[in-house]
mmCIF file of C-alpha atoms in Angstrom:
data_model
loop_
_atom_site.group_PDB
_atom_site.id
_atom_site.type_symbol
_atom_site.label_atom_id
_atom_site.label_comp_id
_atom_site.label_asym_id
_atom_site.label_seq_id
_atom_site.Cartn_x
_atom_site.Cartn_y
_atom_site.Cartn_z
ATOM 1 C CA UNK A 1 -108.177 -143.641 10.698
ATOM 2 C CA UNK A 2 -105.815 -146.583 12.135
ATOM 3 C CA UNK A 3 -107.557 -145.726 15.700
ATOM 4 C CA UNK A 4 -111.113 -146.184 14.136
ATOM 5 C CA UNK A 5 -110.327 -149.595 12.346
ATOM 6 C CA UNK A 6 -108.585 -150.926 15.488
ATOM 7 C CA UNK A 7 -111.769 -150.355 17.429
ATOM 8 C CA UNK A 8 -113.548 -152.134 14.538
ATOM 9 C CA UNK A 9 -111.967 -154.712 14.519
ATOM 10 C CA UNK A 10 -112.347 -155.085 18.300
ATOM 11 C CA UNK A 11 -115.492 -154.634 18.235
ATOM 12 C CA UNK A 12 -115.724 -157.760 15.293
ATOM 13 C CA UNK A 13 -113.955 -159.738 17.788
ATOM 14 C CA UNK A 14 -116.202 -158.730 20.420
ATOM 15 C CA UNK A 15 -119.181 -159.493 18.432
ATOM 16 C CA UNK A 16 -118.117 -163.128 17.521
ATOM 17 C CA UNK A 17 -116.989 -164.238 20.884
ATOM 18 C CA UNK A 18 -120.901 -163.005 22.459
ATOM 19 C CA UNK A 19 -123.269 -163.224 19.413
ATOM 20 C CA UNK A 20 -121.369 -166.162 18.214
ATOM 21 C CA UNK A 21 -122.289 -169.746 18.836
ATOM 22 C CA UNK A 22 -119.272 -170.365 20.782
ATOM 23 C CA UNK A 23 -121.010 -168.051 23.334
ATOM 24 C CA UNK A 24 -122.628 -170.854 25.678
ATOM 25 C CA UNK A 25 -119.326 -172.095 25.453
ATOM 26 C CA UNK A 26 -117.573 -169.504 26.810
ATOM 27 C CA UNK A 27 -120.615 -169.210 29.361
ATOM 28 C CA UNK A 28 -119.786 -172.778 30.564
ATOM 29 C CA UNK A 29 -116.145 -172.489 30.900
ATOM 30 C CA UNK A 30 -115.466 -171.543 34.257
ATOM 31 C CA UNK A 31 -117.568 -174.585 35.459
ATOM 32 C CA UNK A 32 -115.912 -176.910 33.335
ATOM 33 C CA UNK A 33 -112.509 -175.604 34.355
ATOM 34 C CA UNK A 34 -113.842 -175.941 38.180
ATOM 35 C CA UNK A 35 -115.094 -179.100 37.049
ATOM 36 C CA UNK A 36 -111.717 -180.342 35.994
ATOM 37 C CA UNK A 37 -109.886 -179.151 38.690
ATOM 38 C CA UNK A 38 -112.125 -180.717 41.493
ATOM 39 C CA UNK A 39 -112.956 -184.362 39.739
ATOM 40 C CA UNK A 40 -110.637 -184.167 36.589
ATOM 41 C CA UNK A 41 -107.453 -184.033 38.302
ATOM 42 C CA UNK A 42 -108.255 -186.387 41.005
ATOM 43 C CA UNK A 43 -109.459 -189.025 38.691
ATOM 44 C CA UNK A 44 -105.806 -188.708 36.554
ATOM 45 C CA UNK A 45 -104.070 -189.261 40.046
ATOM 46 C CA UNK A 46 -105.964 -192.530 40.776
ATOM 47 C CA UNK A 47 -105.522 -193.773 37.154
ATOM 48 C CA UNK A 48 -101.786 -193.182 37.829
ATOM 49 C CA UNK A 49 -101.732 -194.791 41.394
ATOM 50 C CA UNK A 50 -104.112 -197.751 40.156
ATOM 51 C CA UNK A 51 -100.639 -198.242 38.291
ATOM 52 C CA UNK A 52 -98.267 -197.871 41.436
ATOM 53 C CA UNK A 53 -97.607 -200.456 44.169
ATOM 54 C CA UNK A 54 -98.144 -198.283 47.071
ATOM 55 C CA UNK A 55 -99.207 -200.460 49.846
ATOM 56 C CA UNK A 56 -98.063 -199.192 53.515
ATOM 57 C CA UNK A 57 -97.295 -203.048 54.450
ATOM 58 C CA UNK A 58 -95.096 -203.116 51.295
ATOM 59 C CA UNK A 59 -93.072 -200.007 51.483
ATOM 60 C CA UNK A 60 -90.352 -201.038 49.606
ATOM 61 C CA UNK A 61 -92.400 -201.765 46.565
ATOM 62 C CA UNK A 62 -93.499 -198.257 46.061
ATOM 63 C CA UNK A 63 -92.478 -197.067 42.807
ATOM 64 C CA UNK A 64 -92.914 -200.265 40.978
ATOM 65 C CA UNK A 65 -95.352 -199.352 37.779
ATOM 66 C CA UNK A 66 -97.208 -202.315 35.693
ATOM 67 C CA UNK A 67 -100.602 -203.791 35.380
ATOM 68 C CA UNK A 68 -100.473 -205.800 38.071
ATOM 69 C CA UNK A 69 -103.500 -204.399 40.153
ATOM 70 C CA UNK A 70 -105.626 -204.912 36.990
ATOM 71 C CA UNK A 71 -104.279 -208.757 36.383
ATOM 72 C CA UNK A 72 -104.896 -209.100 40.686
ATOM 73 C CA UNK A 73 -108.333 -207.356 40.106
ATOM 74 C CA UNK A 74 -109.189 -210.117 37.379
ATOM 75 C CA UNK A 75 -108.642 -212.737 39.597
ATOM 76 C CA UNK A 76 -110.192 -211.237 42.781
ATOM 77 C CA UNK A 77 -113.348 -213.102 43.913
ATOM 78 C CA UNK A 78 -113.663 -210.590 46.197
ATOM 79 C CA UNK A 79 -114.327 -207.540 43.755
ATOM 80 C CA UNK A 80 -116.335 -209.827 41.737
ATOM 81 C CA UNK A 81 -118.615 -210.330 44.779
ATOM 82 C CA UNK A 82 -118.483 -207.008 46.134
ATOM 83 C CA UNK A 83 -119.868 -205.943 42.298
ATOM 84 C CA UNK A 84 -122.756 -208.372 42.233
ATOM 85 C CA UNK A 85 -123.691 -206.415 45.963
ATOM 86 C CA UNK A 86 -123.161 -203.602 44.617
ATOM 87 C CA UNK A 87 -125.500 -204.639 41.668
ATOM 88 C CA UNK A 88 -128.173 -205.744 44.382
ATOM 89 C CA UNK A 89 -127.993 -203.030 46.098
ATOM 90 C CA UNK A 90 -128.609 -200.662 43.213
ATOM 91 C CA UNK A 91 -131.305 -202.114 41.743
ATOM 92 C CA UNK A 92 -132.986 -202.504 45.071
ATOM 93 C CA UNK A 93 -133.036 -198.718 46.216
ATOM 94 C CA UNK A 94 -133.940 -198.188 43.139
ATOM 95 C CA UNK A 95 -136.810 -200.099 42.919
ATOM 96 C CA UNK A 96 -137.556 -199.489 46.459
ATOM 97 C CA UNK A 97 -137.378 -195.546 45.470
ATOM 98 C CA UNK A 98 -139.155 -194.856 42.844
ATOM 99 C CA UNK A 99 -141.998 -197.391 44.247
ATOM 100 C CA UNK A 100 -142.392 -195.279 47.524
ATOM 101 C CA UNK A 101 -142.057 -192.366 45.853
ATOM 102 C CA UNK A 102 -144.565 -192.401 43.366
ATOM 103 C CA UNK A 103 -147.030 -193.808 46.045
ATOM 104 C CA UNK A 104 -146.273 -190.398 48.273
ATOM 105 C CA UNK A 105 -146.533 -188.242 45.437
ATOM 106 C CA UNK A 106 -150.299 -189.861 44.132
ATOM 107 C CA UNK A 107 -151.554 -189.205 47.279
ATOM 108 C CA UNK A 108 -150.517 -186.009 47.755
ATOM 109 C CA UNK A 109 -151.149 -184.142 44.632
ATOM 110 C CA UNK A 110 -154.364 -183.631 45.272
ATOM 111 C CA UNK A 111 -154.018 -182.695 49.257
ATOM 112 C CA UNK A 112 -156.280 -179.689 50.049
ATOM 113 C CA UNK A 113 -155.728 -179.664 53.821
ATOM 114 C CA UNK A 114 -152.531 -179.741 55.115
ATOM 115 C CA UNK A 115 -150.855 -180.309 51.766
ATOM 116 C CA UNK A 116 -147.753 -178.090 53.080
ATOM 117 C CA UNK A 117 -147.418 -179.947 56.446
ATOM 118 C CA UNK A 118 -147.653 -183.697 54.255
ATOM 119 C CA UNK A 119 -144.948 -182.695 51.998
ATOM 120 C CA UNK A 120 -142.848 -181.591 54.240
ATOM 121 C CA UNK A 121 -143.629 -185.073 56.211
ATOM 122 C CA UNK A 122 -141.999 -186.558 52.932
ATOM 123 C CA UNK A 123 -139.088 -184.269 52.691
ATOM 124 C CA UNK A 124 -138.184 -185.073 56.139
ATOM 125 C CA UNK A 125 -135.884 -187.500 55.267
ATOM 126 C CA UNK A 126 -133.981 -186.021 52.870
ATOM 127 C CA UNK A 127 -133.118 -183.553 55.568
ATOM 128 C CA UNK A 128 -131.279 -185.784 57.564
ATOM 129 C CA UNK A 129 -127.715 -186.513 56.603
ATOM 130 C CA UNK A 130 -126.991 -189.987 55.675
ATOM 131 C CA UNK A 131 -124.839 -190.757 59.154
ATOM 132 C CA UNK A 132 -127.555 -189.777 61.265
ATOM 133 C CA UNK A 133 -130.002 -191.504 58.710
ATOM 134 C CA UNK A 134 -127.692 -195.037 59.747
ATOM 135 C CA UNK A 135 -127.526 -194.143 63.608
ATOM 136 C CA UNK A 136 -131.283 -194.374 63.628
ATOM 137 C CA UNK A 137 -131.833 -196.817 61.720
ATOM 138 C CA UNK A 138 -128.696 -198.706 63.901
ATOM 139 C CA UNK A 139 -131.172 -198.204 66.685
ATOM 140 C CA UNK A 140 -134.234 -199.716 65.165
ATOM 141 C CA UNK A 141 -133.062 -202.811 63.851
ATOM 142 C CA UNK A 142 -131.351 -203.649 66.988
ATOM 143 C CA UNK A 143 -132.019 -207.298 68.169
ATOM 144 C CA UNK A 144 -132.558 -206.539 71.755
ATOM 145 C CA UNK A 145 -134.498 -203.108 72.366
ATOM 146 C CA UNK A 146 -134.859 -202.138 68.924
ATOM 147 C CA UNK A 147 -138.769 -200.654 68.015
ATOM 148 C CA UNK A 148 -139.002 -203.231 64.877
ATOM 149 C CA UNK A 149 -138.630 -206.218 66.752
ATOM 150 C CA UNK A 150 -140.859 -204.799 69.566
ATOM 151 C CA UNK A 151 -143.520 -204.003 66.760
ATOM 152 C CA UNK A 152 -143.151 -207.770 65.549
ATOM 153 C CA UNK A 153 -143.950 -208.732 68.918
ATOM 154 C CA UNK A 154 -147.706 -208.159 67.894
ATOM 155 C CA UNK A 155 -147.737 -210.089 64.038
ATOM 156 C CA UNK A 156 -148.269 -213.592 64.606
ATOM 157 C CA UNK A 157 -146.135 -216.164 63.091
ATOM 158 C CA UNK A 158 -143.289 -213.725 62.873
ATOM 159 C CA UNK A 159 -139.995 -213.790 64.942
ATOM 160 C CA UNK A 160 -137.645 -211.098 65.883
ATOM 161 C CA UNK A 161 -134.009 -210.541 64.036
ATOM 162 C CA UNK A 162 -130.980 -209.600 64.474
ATOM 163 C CA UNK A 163 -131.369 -207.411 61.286
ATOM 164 C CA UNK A 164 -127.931 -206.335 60.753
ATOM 165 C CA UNK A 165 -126.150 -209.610 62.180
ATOM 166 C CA UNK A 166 -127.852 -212.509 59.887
ATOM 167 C CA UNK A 167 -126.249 -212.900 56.048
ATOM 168 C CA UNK A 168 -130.568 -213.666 55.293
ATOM 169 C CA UNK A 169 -131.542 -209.781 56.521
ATOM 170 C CA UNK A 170 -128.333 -207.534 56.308
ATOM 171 C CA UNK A 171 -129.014 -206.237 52.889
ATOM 172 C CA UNK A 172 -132.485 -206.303 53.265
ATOM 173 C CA UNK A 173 -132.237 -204.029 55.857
ATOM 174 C CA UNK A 174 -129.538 -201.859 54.830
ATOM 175 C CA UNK A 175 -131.840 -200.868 51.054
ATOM 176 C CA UNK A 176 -134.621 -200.148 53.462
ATOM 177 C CA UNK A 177 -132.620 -197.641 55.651
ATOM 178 C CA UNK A 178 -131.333 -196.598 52.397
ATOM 179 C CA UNK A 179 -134.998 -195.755 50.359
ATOM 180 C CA UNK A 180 -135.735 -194.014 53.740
ATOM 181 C CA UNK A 181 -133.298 -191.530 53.023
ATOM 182 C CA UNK A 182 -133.406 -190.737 49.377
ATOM 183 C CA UNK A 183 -136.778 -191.387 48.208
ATOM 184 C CA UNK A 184 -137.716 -187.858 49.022
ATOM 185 C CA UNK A 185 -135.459 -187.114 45.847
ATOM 186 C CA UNK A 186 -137.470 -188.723 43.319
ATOM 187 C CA UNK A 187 -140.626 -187.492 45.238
ATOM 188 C CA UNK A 188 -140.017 -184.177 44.142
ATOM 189 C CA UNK A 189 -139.663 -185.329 40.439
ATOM 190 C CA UNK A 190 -142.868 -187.184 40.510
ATOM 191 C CA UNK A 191 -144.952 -184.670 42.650
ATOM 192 C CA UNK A 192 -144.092 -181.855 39.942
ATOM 193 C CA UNK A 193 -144.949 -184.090 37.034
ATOM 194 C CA UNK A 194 -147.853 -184.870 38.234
ATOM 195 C CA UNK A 195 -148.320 -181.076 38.768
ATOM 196 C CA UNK A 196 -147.598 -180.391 35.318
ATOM 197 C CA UNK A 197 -150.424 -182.902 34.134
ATOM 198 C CA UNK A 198 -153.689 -181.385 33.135
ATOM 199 C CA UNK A 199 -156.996 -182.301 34.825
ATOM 200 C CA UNK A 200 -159.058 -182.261 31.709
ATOM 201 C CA UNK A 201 -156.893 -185.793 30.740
ATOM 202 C CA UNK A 202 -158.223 -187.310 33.888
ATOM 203 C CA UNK A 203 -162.107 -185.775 33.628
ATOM 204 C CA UNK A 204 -162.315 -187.181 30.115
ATOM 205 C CA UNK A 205 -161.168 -190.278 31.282
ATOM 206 C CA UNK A 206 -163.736 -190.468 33.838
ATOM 207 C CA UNK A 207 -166.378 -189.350 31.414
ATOM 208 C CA UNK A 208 -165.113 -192.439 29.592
ATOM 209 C CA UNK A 209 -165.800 -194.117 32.649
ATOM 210 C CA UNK A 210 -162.339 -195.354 33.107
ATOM 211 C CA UNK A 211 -160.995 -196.418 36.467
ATOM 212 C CA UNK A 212 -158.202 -195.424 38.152
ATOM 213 C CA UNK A 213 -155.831 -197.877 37.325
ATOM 214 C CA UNK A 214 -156.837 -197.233 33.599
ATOM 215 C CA UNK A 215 -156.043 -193.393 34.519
ATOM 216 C CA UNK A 216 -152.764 -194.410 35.975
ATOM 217 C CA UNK A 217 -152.038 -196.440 33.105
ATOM 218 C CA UNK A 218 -152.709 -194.230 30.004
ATOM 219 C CA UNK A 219 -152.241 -190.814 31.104
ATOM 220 C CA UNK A 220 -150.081 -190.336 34.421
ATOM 221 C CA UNK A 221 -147.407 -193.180 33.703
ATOM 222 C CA UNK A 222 -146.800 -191.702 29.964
ATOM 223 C CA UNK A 223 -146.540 -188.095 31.203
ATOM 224 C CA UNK A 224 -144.196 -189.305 33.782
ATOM 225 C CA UNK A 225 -141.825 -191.112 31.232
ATOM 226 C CA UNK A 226 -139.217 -189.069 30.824
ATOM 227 C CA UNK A 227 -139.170 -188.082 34.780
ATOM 228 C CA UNK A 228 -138.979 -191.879 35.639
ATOM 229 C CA UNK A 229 -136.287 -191.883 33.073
ATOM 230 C CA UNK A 230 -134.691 -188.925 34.733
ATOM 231 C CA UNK A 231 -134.916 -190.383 38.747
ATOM 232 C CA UNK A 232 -133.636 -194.004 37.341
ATOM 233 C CA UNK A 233 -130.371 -192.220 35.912
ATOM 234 C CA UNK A 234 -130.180 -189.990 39.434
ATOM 235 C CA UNK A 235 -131.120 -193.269 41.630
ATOM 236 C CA UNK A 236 -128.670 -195.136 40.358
ATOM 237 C CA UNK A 237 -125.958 -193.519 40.604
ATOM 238 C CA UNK A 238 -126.463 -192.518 44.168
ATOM 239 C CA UNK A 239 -127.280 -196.448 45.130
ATOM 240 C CA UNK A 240 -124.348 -197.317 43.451
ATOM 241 C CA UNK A 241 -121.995 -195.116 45.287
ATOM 242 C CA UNK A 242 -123.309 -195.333 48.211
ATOM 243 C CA UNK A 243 -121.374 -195.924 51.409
ATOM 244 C CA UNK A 244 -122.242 -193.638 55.056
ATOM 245 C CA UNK A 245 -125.326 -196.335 55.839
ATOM 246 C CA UNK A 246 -123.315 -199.721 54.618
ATOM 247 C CA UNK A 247 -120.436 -198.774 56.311
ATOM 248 C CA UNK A 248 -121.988 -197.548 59.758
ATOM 249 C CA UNK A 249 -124.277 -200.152 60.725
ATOM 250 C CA UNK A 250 -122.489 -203.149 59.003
ATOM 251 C CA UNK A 251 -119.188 -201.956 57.326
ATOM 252 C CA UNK A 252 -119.920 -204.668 54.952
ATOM 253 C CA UNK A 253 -120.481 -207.332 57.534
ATOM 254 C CA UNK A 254 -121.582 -210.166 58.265
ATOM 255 C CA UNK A 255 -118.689 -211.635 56.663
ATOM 256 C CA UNK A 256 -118.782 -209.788 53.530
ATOM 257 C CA UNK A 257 -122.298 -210.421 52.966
ATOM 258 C CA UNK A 258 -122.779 -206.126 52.586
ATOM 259 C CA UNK A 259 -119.092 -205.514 51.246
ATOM 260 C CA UNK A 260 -120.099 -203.512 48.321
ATOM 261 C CA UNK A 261 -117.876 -201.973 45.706
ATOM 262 C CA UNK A 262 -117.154 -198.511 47.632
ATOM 263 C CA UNK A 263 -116.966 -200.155 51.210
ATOM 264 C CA UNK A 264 -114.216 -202.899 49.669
ATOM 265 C CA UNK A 265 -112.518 -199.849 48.747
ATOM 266 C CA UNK A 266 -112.318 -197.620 51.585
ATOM 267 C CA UNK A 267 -111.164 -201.167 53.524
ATOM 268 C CA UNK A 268 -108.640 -201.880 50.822
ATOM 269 C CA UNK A 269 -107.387 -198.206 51.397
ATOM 270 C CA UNK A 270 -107.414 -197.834 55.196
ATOM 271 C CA UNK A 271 -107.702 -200.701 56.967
ATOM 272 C CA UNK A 272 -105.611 -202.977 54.308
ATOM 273 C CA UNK A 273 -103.305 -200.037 53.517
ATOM 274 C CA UNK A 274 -102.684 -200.792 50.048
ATOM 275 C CA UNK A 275 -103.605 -197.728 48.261
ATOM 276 C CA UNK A 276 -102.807 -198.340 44.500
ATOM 277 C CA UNK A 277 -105.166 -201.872 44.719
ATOM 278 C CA UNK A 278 -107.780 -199.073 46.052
ATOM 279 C CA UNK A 279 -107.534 -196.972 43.286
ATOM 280 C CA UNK A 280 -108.114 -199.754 41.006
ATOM 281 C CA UNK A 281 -111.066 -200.630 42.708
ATOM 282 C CA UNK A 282 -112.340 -197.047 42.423
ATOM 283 C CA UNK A 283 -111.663 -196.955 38.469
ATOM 284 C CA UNK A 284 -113.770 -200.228 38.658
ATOM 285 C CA UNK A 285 -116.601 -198.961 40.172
ATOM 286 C CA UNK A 286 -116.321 -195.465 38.069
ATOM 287 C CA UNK A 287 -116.467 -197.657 35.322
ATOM 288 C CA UNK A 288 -119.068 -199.526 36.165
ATOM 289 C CA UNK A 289 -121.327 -196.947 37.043
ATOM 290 C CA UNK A 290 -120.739 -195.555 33.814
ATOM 291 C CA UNK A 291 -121.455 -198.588 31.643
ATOM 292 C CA UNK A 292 -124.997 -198.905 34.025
ATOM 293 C CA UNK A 293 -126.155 -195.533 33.015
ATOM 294 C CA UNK A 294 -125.340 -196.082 29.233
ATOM 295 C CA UNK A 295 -126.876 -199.568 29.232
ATOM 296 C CA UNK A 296 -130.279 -197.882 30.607
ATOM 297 C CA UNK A 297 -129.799 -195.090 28.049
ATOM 298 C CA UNK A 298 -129.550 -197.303 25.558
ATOM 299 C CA UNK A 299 -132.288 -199.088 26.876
ATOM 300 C CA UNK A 300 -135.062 -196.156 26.880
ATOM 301 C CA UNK A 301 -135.741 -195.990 23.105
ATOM 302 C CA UNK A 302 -136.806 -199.283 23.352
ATOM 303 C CA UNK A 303 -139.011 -198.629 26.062
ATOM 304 C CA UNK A 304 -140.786 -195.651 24.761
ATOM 305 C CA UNK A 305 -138.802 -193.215 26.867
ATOM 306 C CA UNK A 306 -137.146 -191.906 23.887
ATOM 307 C CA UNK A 307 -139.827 -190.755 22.346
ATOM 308 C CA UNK A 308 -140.493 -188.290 24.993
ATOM 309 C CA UNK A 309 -136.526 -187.434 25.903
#
């Protein structure tokens, strides 16, 4: 009898941990544990060191825990200007993205003949990692040999650059090398979207005898609301962070004029050696990227994107 209610009661327990709602939960865990571990962890240790004084050049104040890299951050012009690049930069790939995008993924949808081989012509770039992505693009925009300024040769009124060596085109030219490489992420997005929208919309629109910006603007842009909402959120993020293509063909140069938020910090770190000013220029730009995101959350409701989210 005591046999048979233990197994009851096991089986109760059983029952509550799988039929239960803590069952997604438990589901999850793993992943949140191997989440914690990998980016948890790491993120405690640079809140801690963002609290240190560990600079290689200043050995012997190692050890010495305060605010002081937060009061030196407040009155760093340079943070404050690598932020506002960082800013530019974002909302430039962004833009740049989702434009180019968009544009590949309304002219393919409705491919017949070598639909496979033109998506895959968009993909491309996606394929190739960011370094390589920046070596080519090094090439291109050089001054001397460089196939942009050789195709400029042949547009009237138009002069050759040293892309990557003037303050005026730096930036410019780094977002460009940059929307190369990661628009093919938002393509995806938009080409199933537009997928997923059905052709009757557009043949009663055309009954109508609406055009095709009308068509663009009633039925594919609010079907592709919460997707645009979606690739923002992703877009952001990655133009925010990013650092391979800055870093290789300016590494933040001309003076500064490309020094965003991530390359300040790997030059703090490695080439300044002070590691604990690093850190708290990493918990700046974690925090900023955070407070980005929830602004455009915050943001969509107003827009009409919550309706659909």
């Amino acid at each position: 009898m005591t046999s048979v209610k233990h197994a009851f009661r096991r089986s109760s327990a059983i029952s509550v941990l799988f039929d239960g709602p803590a069952f997604p939960f438990i589901m999850i865990l793993p992943a949140l544990l191997m989440l914690g571990f990998v980016i948890g962890l790491p993120m405690l240790e640079a809140v801690r060191l963002s609290f240190d004084s560990i600079a290689l050049r200043r050995p012997a104040a190692a050890g010495t825990y305060g605010v002081h890299n937060y009061l030196r951050l407040v009155a760093d012009p340079k943070a404050y200007a690598a932020l506002g690049f960082s800013a530019l930069y974002m909302v430039g790939t962004v833009i740049g993205s989702v434009g180019m995008a968009l544009t590949a993924a309304l002219l393919t949808r409705r491919v017949v003949w070598f639909s496979g081989l033109a998506r895959v012509a968009f993909l491309l770039p996606w394929t190739v990692p960011a370094v390589v992505t920046a070596l080519i693009w090094g090439v291109m925009y050089d001054g001397n040999f460089g196939v942009i300024n050789r195709l400029l040769d042949f547009v009237p009124f138009i002069d050759g650059q040293n892309w990557l060596i003037e303050r005026q085109t730096a930036l410019p030219a780094l977002i460009v090398a940059q929307v190369w490489n990661e628009f093919p992420v938002a393509y995806i997005f938009f080409l199933a979207g537009l997928k997923a929208i059905p052709d009757e919309l557009y043949e009663a629109a055309r009954i109508d005898r609406a055009n095709a910006f009308q068509q663009f603007r009633h039925i594919t842009l609010p079907h592709l609301r919460f997707i645009i909402a979606v690739i923002v959120i992703l877009l952001m993020i990655m133009g925010f962070k990013s650092f391979p293509i800055i870093f290789i063909l300016t590494g933040g140069g001309p003076a500064g004029a490309t020094e965003t938020l991530t390359v300040l910090t790997y030059n703090t770190a490695f080439r300044s050696l002070d590691f604990s000013y690093a850190a708290t220029l990493g918990i700046l730009a974690v925090l900023a990227s955070a407070m980005l995101v929830l602004g455009y959350l915050r943001l969509l409701p107003r827009t009409g994107h919550g309706d659909v989210m």
